[in-house]
Short mmCIF file of C-alpha atoms and ligand atoms in Angstrom, two decimals:
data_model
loop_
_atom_site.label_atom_id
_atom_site.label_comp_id
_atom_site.label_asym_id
_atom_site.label_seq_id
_atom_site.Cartn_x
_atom_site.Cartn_y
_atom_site.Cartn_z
CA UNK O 1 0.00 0.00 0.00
CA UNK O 2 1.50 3.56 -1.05
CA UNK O 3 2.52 5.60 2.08
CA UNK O 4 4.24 8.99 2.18
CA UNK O 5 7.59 8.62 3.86
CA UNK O 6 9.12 12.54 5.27
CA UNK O 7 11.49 14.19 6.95
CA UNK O 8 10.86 16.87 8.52
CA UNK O 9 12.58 20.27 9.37
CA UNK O 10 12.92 22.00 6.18
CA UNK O 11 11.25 25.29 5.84
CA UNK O 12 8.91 25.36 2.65
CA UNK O 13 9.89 27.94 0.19
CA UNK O 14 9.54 28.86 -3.64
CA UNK O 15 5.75 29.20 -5.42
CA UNK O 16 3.32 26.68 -5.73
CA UNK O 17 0.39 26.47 -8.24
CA UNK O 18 -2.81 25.59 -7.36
CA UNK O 19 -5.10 23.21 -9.33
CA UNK O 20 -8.98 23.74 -10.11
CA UNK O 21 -11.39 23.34 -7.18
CA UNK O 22 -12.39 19.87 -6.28
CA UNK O 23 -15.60 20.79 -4.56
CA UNK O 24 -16.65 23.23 -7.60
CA UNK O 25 -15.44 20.83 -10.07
CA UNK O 26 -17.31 17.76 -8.81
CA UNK O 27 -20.48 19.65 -9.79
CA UNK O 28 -19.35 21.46 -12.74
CA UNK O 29 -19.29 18.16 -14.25
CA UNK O 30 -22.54 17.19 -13.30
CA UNK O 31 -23.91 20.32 -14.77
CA UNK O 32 -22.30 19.66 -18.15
CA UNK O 33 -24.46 16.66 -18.75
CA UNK O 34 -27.79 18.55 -18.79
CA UNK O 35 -26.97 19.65 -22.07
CA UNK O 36 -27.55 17.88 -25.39
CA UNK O 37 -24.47 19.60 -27.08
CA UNK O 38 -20.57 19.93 -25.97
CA UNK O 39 -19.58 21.26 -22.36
CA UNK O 40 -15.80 22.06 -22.47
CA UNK O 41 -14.21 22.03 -18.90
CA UNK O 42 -10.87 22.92 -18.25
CA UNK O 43 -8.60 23.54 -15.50
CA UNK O 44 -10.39 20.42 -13.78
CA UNK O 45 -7.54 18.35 -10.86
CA UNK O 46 -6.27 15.62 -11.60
CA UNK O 47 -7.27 13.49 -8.66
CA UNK O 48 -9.26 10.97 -8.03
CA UNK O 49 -12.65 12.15 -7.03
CA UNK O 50 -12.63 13.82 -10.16
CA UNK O 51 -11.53 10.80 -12.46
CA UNK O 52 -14.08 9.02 -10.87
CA UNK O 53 -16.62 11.33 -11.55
CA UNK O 54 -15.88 11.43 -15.15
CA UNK O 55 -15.70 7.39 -14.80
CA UNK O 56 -19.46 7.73 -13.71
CA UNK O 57 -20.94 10.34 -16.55
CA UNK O 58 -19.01 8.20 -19.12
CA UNK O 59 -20.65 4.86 -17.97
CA UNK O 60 -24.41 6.59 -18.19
CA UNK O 61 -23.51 6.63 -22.25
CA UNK O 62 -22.59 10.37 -21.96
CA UNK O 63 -19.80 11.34 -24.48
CA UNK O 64 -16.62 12.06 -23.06
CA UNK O 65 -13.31 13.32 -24.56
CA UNK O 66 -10.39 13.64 -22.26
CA UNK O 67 -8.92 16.83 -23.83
CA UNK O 68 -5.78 16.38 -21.54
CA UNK O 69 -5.04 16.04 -17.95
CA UNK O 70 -6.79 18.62 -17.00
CA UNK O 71 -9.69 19.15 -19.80
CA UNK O 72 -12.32 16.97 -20.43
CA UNK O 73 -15.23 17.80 -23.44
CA UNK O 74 -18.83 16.53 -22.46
CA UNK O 75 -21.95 15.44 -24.74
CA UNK O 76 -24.83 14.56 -22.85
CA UNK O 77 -26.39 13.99 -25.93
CA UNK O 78 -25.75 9.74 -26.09
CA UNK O 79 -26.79 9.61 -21.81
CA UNK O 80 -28.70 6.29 -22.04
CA UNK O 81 -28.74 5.65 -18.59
CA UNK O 82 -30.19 7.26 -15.29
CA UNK O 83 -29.41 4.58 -13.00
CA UNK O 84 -25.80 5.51 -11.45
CA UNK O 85 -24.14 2.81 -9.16
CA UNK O 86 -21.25 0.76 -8.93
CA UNK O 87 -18.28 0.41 -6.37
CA UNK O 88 -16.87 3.51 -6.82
CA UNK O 89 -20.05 6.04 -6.70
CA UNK O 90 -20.90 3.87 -3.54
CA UNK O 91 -17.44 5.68 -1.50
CA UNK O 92 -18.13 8.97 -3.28
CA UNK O 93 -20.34 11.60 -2.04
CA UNK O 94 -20.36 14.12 -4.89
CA UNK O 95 -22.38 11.19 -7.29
CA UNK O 96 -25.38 12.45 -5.33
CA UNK O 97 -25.34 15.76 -7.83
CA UNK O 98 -25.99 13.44 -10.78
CA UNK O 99 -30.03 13.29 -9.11
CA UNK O 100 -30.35 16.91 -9.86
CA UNK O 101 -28.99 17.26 -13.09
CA UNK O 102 -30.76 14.34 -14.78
CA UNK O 103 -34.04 15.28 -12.63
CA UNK O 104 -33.93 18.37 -14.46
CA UNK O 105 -33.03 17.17 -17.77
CA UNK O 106 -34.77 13.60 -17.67
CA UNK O 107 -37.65 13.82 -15.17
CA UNK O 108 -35.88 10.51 -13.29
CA UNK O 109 -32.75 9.75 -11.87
CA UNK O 110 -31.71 6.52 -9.44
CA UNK O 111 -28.39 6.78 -7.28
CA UNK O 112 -26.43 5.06 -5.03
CA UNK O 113 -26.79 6.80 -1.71
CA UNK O 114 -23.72 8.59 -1.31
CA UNK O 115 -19.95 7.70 0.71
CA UNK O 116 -17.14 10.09 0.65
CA UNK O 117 -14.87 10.84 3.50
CA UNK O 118 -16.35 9.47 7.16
CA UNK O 119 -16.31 12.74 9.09
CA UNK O 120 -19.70 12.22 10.46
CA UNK O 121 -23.36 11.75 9.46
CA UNK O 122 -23.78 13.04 5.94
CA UNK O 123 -27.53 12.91 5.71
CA UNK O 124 -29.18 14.08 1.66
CA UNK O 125 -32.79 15.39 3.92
CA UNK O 126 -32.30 18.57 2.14
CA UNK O 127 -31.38 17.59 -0.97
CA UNK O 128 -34.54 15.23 -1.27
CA UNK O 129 -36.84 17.96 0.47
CA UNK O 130 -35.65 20.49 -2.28
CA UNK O 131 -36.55 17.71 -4.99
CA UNK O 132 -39.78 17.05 -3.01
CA UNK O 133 -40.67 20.62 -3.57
CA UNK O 134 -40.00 20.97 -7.26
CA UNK O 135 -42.70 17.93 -7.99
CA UNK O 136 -40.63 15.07 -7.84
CA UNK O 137 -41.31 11.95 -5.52
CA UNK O 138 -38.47 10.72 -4.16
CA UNK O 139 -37.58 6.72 -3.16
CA UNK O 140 -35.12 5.29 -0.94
CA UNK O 141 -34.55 1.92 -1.25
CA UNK O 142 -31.80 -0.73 -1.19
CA UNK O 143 -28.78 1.59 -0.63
CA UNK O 144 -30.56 3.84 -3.94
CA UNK O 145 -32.37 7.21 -4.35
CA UNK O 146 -34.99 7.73 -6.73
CA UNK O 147 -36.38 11.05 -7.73
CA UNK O 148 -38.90 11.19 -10.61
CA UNK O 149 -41.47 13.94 -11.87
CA UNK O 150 -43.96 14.03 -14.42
CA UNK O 151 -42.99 17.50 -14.34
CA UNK O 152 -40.68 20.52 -12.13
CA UNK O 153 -42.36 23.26 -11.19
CA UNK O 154 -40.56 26.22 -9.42
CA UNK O 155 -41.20 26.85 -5.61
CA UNK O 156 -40.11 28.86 -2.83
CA UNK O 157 -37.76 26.59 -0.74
CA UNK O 158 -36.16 27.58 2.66
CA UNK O 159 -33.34 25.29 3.49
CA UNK O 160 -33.15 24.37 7.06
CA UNK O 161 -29.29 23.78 6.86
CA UNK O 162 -27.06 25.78 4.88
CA UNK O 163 -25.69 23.13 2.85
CA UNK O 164 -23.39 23.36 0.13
CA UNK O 165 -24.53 19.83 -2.29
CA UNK O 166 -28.37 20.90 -1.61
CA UNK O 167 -28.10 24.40 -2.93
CA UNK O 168 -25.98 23.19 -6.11
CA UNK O 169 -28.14 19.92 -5.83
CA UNK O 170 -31.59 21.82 -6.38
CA UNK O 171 -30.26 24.49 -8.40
CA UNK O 172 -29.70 22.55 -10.93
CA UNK O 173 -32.63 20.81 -11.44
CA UNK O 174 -34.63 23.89 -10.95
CA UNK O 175 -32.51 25.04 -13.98
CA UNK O 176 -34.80 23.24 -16.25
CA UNK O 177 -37.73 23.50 -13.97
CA UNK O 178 -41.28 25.35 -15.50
CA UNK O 179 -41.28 28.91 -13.97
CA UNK O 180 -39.78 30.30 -11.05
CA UNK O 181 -37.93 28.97 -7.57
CA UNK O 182 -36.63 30.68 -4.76
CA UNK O 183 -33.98 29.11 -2.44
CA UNK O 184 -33.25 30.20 0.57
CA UNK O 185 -30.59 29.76 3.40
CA UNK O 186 -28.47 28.85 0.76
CA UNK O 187 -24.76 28.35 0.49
CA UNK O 188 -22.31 30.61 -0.44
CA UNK O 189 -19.34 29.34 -0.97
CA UNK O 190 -16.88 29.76 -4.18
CA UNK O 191 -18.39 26.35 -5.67
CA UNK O 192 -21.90 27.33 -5.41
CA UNK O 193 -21.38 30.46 -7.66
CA UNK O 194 -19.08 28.68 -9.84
CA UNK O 195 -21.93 26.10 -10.88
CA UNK O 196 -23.96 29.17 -11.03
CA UNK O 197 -22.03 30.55 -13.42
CA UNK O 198 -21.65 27.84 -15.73
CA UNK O 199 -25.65 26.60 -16.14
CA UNK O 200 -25.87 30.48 -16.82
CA UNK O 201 -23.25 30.23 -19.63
CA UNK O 202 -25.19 27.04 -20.64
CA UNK O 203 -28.67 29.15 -20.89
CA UNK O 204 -30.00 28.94 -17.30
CA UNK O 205 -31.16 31.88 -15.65
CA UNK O 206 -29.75 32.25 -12.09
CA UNK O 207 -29.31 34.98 -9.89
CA UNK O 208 -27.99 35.63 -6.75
CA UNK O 209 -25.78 33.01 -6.20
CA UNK O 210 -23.22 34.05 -3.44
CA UNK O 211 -25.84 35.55 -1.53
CA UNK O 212 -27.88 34.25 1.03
CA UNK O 213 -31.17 34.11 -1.57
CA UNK O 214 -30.56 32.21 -5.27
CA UNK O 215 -33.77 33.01 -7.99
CA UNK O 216 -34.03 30.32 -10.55
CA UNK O 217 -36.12 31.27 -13.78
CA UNK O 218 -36.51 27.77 -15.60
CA UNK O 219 -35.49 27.57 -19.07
CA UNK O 220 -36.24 24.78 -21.34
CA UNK O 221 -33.13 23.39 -22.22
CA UNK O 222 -29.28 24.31 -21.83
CA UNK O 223 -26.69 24.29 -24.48
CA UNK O 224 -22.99 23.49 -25.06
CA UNK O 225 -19.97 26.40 -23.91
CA UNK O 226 -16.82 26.28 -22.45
CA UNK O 227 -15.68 26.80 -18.76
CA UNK O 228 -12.55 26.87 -16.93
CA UNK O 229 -13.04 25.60 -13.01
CA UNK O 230 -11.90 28.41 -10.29
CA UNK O 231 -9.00 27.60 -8.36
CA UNK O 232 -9.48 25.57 -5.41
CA UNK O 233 -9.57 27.54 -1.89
CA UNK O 234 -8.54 24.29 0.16
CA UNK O 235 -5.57 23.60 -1.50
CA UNK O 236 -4.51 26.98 -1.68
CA UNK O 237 -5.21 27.02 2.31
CA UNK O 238 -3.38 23.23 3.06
CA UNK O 239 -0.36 25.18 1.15
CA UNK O 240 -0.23 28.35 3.09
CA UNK O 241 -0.64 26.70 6.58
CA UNK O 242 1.90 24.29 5.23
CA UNK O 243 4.07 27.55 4.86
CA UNK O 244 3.38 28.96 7.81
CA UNK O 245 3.55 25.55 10.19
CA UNK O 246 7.02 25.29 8.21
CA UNK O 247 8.31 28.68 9.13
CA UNK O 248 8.23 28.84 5.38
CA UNK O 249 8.08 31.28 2.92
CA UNK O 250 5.74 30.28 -0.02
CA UNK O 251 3.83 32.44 -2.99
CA UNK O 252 0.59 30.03 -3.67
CA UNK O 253 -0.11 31.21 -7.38
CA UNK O 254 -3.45 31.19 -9.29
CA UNK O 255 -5.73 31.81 -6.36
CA UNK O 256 -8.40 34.21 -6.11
CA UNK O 257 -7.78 35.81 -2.72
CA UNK O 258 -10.51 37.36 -1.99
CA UNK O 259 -11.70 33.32 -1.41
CA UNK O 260 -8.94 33.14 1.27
CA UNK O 261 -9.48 35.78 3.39
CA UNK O 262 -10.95 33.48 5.93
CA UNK O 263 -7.95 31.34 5.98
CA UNK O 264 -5.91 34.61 5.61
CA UNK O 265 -7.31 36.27 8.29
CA UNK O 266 -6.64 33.95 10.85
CA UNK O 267 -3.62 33.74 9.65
CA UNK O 268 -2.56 36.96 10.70
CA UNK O 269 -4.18 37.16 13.62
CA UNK O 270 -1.33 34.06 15.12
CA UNK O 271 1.38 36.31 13.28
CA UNK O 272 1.49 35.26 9.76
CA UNK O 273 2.90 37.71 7.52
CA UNK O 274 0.27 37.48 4.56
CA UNK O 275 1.24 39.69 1.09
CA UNK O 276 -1.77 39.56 -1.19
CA UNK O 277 -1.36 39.88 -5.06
CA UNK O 278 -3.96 39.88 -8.12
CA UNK O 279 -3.79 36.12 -8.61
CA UNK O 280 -1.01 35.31 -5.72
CA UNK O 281 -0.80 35.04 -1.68
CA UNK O 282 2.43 34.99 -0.19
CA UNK O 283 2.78 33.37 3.24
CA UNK O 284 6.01 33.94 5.67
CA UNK O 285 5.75 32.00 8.41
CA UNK O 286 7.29 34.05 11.19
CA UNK O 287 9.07 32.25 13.86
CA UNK O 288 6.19 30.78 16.63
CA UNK O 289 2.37 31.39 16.01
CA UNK O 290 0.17 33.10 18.79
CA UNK O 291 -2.79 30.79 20.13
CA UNK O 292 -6.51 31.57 18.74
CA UNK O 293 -9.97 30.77 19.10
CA UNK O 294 -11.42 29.05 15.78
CA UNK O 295 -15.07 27.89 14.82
CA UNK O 296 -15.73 26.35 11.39
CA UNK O 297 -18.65 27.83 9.78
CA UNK O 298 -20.36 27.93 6.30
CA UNK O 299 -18.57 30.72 3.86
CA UNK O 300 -17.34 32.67 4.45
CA UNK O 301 -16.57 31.61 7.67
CA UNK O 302 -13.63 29.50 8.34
CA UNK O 303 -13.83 26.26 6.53
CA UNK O 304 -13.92 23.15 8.17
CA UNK O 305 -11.84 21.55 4.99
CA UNK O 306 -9.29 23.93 6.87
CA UNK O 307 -9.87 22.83 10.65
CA UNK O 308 -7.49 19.65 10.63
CA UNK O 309 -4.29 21.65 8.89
CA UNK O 310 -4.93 25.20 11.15
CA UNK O 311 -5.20 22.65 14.62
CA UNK O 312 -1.45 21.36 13.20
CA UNK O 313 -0.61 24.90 13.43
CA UNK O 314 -1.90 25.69 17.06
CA UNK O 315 -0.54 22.43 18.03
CA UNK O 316 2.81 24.04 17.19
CA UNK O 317 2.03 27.33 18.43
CA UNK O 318 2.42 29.51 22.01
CA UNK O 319 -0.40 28.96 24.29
CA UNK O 320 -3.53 27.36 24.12
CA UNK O 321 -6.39 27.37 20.90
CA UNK O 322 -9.22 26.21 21.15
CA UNK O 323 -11.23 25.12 17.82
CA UNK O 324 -14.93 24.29 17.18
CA UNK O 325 -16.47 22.13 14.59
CA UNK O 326 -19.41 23.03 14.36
CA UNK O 327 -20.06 21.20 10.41
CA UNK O 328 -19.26 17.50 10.68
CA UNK O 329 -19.16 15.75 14.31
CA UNK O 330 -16.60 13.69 13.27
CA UNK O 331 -13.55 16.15 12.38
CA UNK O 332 -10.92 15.06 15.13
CA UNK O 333 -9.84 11.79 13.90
CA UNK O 334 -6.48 13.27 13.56
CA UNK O 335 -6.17 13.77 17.23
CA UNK O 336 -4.91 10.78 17.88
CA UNK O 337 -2.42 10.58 15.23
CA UNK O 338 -0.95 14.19 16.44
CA UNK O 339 -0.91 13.03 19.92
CA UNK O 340 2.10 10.51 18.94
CA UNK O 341 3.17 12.98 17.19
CA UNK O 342 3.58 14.81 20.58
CA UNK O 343 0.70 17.44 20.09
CA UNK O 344 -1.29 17.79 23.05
CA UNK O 345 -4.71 17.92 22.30
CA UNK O 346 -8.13 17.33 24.50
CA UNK O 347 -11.58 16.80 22.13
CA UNK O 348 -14.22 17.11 23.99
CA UNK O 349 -17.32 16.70 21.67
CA UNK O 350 -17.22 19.09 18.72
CA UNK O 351 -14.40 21.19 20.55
CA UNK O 352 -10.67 20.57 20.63
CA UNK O 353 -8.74 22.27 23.43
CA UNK O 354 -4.81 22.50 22.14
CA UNK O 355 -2.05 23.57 24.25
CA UNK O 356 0.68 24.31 21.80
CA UNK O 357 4.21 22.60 21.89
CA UNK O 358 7.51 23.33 20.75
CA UNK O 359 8.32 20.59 18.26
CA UNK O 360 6.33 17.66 16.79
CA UNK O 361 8.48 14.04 16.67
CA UNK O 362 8.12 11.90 13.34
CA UNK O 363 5.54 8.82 14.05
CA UNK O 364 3.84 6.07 11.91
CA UNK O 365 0.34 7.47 11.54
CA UNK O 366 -2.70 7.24 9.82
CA UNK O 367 -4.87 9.63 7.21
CA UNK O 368 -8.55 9.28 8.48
CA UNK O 369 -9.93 11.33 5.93
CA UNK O 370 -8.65 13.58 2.87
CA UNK O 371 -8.04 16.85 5.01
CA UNK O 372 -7.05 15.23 7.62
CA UNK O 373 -4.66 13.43 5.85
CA UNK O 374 -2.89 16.80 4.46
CA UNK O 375 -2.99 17.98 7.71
CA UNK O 376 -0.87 15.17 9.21
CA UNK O 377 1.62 15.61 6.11
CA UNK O 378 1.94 19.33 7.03
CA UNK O 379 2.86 17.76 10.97
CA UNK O 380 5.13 15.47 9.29
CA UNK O 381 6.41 18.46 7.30
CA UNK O 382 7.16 20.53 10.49
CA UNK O 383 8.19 17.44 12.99
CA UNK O 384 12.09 16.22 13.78
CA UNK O 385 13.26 12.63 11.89
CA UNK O 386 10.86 10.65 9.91
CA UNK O 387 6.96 10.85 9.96
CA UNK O 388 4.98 7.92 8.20
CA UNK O 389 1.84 8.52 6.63
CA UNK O 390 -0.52 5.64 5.61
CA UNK O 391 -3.67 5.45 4.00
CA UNK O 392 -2.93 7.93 1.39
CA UNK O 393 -5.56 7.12 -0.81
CA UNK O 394 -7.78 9.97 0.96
CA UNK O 395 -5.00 12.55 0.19
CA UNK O 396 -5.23 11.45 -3.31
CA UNK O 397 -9.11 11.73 -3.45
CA UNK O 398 -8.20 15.43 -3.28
CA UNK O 399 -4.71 16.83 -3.87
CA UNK O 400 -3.03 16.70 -7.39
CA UNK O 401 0.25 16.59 -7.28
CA UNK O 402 0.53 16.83 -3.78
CA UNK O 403 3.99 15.02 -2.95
CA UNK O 404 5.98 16.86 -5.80
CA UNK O 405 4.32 20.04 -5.45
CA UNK O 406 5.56 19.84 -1.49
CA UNK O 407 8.87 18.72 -2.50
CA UNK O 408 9.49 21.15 -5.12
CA UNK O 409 9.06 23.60 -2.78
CA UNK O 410 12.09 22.13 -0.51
CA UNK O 411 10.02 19.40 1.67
CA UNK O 412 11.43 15.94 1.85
CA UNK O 413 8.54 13.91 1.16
CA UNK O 414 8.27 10.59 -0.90
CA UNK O 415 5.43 8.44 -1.97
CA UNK O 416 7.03 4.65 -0.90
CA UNK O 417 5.36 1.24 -0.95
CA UNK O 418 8.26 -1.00 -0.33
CA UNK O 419 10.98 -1.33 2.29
CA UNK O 420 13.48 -1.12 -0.53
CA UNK O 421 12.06 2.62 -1.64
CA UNK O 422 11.79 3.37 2.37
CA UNK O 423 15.32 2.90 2.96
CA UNK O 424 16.43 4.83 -0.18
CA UNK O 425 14.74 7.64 0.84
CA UNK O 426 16.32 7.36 4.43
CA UNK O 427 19.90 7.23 2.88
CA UNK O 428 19.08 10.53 0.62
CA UNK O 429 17.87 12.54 3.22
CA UNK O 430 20.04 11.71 6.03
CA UNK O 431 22.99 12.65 3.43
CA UNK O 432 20.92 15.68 1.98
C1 LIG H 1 -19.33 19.92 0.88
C2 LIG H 1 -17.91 19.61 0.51
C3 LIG H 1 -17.10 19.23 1.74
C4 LIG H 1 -17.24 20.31 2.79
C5 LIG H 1 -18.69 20.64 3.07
C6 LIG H 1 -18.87 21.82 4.00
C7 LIG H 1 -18.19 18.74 -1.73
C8 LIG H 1 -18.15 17.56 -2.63
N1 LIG H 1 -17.92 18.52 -0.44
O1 LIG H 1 -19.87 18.72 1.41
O2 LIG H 1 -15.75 19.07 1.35
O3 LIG H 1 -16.66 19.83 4.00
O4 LIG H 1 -19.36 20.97 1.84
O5 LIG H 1 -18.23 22.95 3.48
O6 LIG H 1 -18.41 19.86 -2.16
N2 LIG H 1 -26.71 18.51 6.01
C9 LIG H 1 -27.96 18.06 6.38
N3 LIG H 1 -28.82 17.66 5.41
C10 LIG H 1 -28.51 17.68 4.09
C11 LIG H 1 -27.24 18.14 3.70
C12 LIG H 1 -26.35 18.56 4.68
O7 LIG H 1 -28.27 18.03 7.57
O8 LIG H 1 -29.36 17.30 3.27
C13 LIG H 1 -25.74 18.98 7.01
C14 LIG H 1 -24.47 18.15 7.07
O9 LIG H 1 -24.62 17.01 7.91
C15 LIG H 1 -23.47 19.14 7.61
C16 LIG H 1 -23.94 20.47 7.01
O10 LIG H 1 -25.29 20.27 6.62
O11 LIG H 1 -23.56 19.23 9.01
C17 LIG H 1 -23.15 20.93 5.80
O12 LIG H 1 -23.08 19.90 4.84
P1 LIG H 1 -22.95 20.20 3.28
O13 LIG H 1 -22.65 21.65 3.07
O14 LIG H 1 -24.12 19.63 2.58
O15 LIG H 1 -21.68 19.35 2.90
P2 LIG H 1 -21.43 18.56 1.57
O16 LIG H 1 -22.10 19.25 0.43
O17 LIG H 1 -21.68 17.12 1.80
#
């Protein structure tokens, strides 16, 4: 099984470039399929959440051309199939925006109820009540979701939870709904608007997306464009904590600040130096970090695909933090893996109480999750001698590149599967 093997200590320095959005991409993709002639999507990740994605639309008879690694051309012209399931849908939670997009085009749509990462109950309620309230019934049986309608009709539908998949979710089949539907308590976040903006480039007719209210005017069918996915705020963020847990000095390029400034802001506030460019953010980690007080929250609040690398931080910094999930109850699986690291760290509920230390000491320990995973690679990053990290699949699920793009910026990190490429590594770095 692949592992990262690294040694830690060295300061990360030199520019980084971040890849397309994950989150926005995942439904971006989905979106594409509602039309009968060519969506062109570029700037997607390579990783593979995305792959599988793409995997998925190409099995339902869409037509797919992979451009290149990072541009795929969609027909949903040939779709033959609204049933979506096999293995890999089954571990990945995005599949569940395929219900929207082929209840809007199709009237029908039947999908395996969703995985993803285990950070806690991941219920659809919203999702399905959104459906419920266009006209569709909606099934759940044997591990499936089925939403049909004889036909969509707009309504005016308060979300009880802000939740990022149920606004894109319902958006999008309210797209090609008949008239007009009103969401409210919506999320905001970058991925919401970027759908947003695609269906509009496709022919919808959306407004306010970003805002706390989205208006949906139905239109009767979307056609082809081209689209190029924003750059994704989470990596950008894993790279700038990495800088800053590093005592680094890193210039993470092709970002749109202004999507940051959460992660930016808090930032400061422990005694980052942050420079902020047109398309750049330049992180100097300066000596040891103050202590803070951080709650995740919807956007733009602080994320919580931020909380596990920022608690690295504070683990590492003077005094104590104290940090509040308040998203997914299931967030502190790293915990335990930082605590033989040498963190010291007290979860209580949705709260963890870290008093910082001075150093971190290399350990075999496990990614729970995708962010969590990054998060222990930034503690590996930071702690002295060697820091295993298994179970990188997760990382993968999420991060392109993520190994080179750390060691090109002077971390010693390696992607190793066999005593023989452990060892090698061990006899470069203690020489290097
Ligand atoms: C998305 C992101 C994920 C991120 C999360 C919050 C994708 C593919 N994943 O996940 O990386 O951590 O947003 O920013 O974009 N909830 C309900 N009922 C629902 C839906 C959600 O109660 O029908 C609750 C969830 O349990 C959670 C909260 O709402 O407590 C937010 O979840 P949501 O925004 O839907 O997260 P995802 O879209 O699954």
């Amino acid at each position: 099984m692949k592992q990262y093997m690294i040694k830690g200590g060295n300061p990360l320095v030199g520019d980084v470039i971040i890849a397309g959005a994950k989150n926005a991409a995942l439904g971006l993709l989905a979106a594409a399929t509602m039309a009968d002639e060519m969506v062109l999507i570029d700037n997607l990740p390579d990783v593979d959440d995305i792959n599988a994605m793409v995997d998925t639309i190409e099995e339902s008879g869409a037509t797919v051309s992979r451009m290149d690694r990072h541009k795929v051309a969609i027909n949903g012209a040939t779709t033959f199939s609204q049933t979506v399931d096999n293995a890999v849908v089954r571990k990945m939670r995005a599949s569940y925006y395929l219900l929207g997009a082929m209840l809007g085009k199709y009237g029908h749509a039947q999908v395996a109820l969703p995985g993803g990462c285990n950070i806690g109950s991941r219920p659809i309620d919203q999702h399905l009540k959104g459906f419920e309230a266009l006209g569709a019934t909606v099934d759940v049986n044997w591990g499936m979701v089925s939403v049909h309608a004889e036909k969509l009709t707009g309504a005016h539908i308060f979300f009880d939870v802000v939740s990022v998949g149920a606004t894109i979710n319902v958006m999008m089949a309210a797209a090609l709904a008949e008239g007009k539907t009103v969401l409210e308590n919506v999320a905001k976040e970058p991925h919401v608007v970027d759908v947003a903006n695609l269906l509009n480039k496709m022919g919808a007719n959306i407004k306010g997306a970003g805002t706390d209210v989205i208006r949906v005017q139905g239109v009767k069918k979307l056609h082809g464009t081209e689209y190029s996915v924003i750059p994704d705020q989470i990596e950008a963020g894993t790279f700038m904590v990495a800088a800053a847990a590093t005592k680094g000095d890193v210039t993470v390029k092709n970002v749109i600040p202004k999507h940051l400034e959460c992660i930016s802001a808090k930032l400061r506030e422990i005694g980052c130096e942050i420079l902020e460019f047109d398309d750049a953010v330049r992180v100097i980690g300066k000596g040891r970090l103050k202590s803070s007080k951080i709650k995740t929250l919807p956007y733009p609040g602080f994320p919580t695909d931020m909380q596990p690398q920022i608690a690295v931080l504070l683990a590492l910094s003077k005094g104590t933090s104290i940090v509040t999930e308040s998203i997914f109850e299931n967030r502190f699986k790293y915990a335990d893996e930082l605590l033989r690291m040498g963190a010291s760290i007290q979860v209580e509920g949705n709260v963890a109480v870290i008093k910082g230390v001075e150093k971190l000491t290399g350990a075999d320990v496990s990614a729970p999750d995708l962010r969590a995973g990054a998060a222990l690679v930034i503690a590996g990053l930071t702690a002295v001698d060697y820091t295993h990290v298994d179970d990188i699949k997760y990382i993968m699920r999420g991060y392109e590149d993520f190994a080179e793009k750390l060691r090109s910026l002077g971390g010693q990190i390696a992607e190793v599967e066999t005593e023989e490429e452990i060892e090698r590594f061990k006899l470069k770095t203690r020489i290097g």
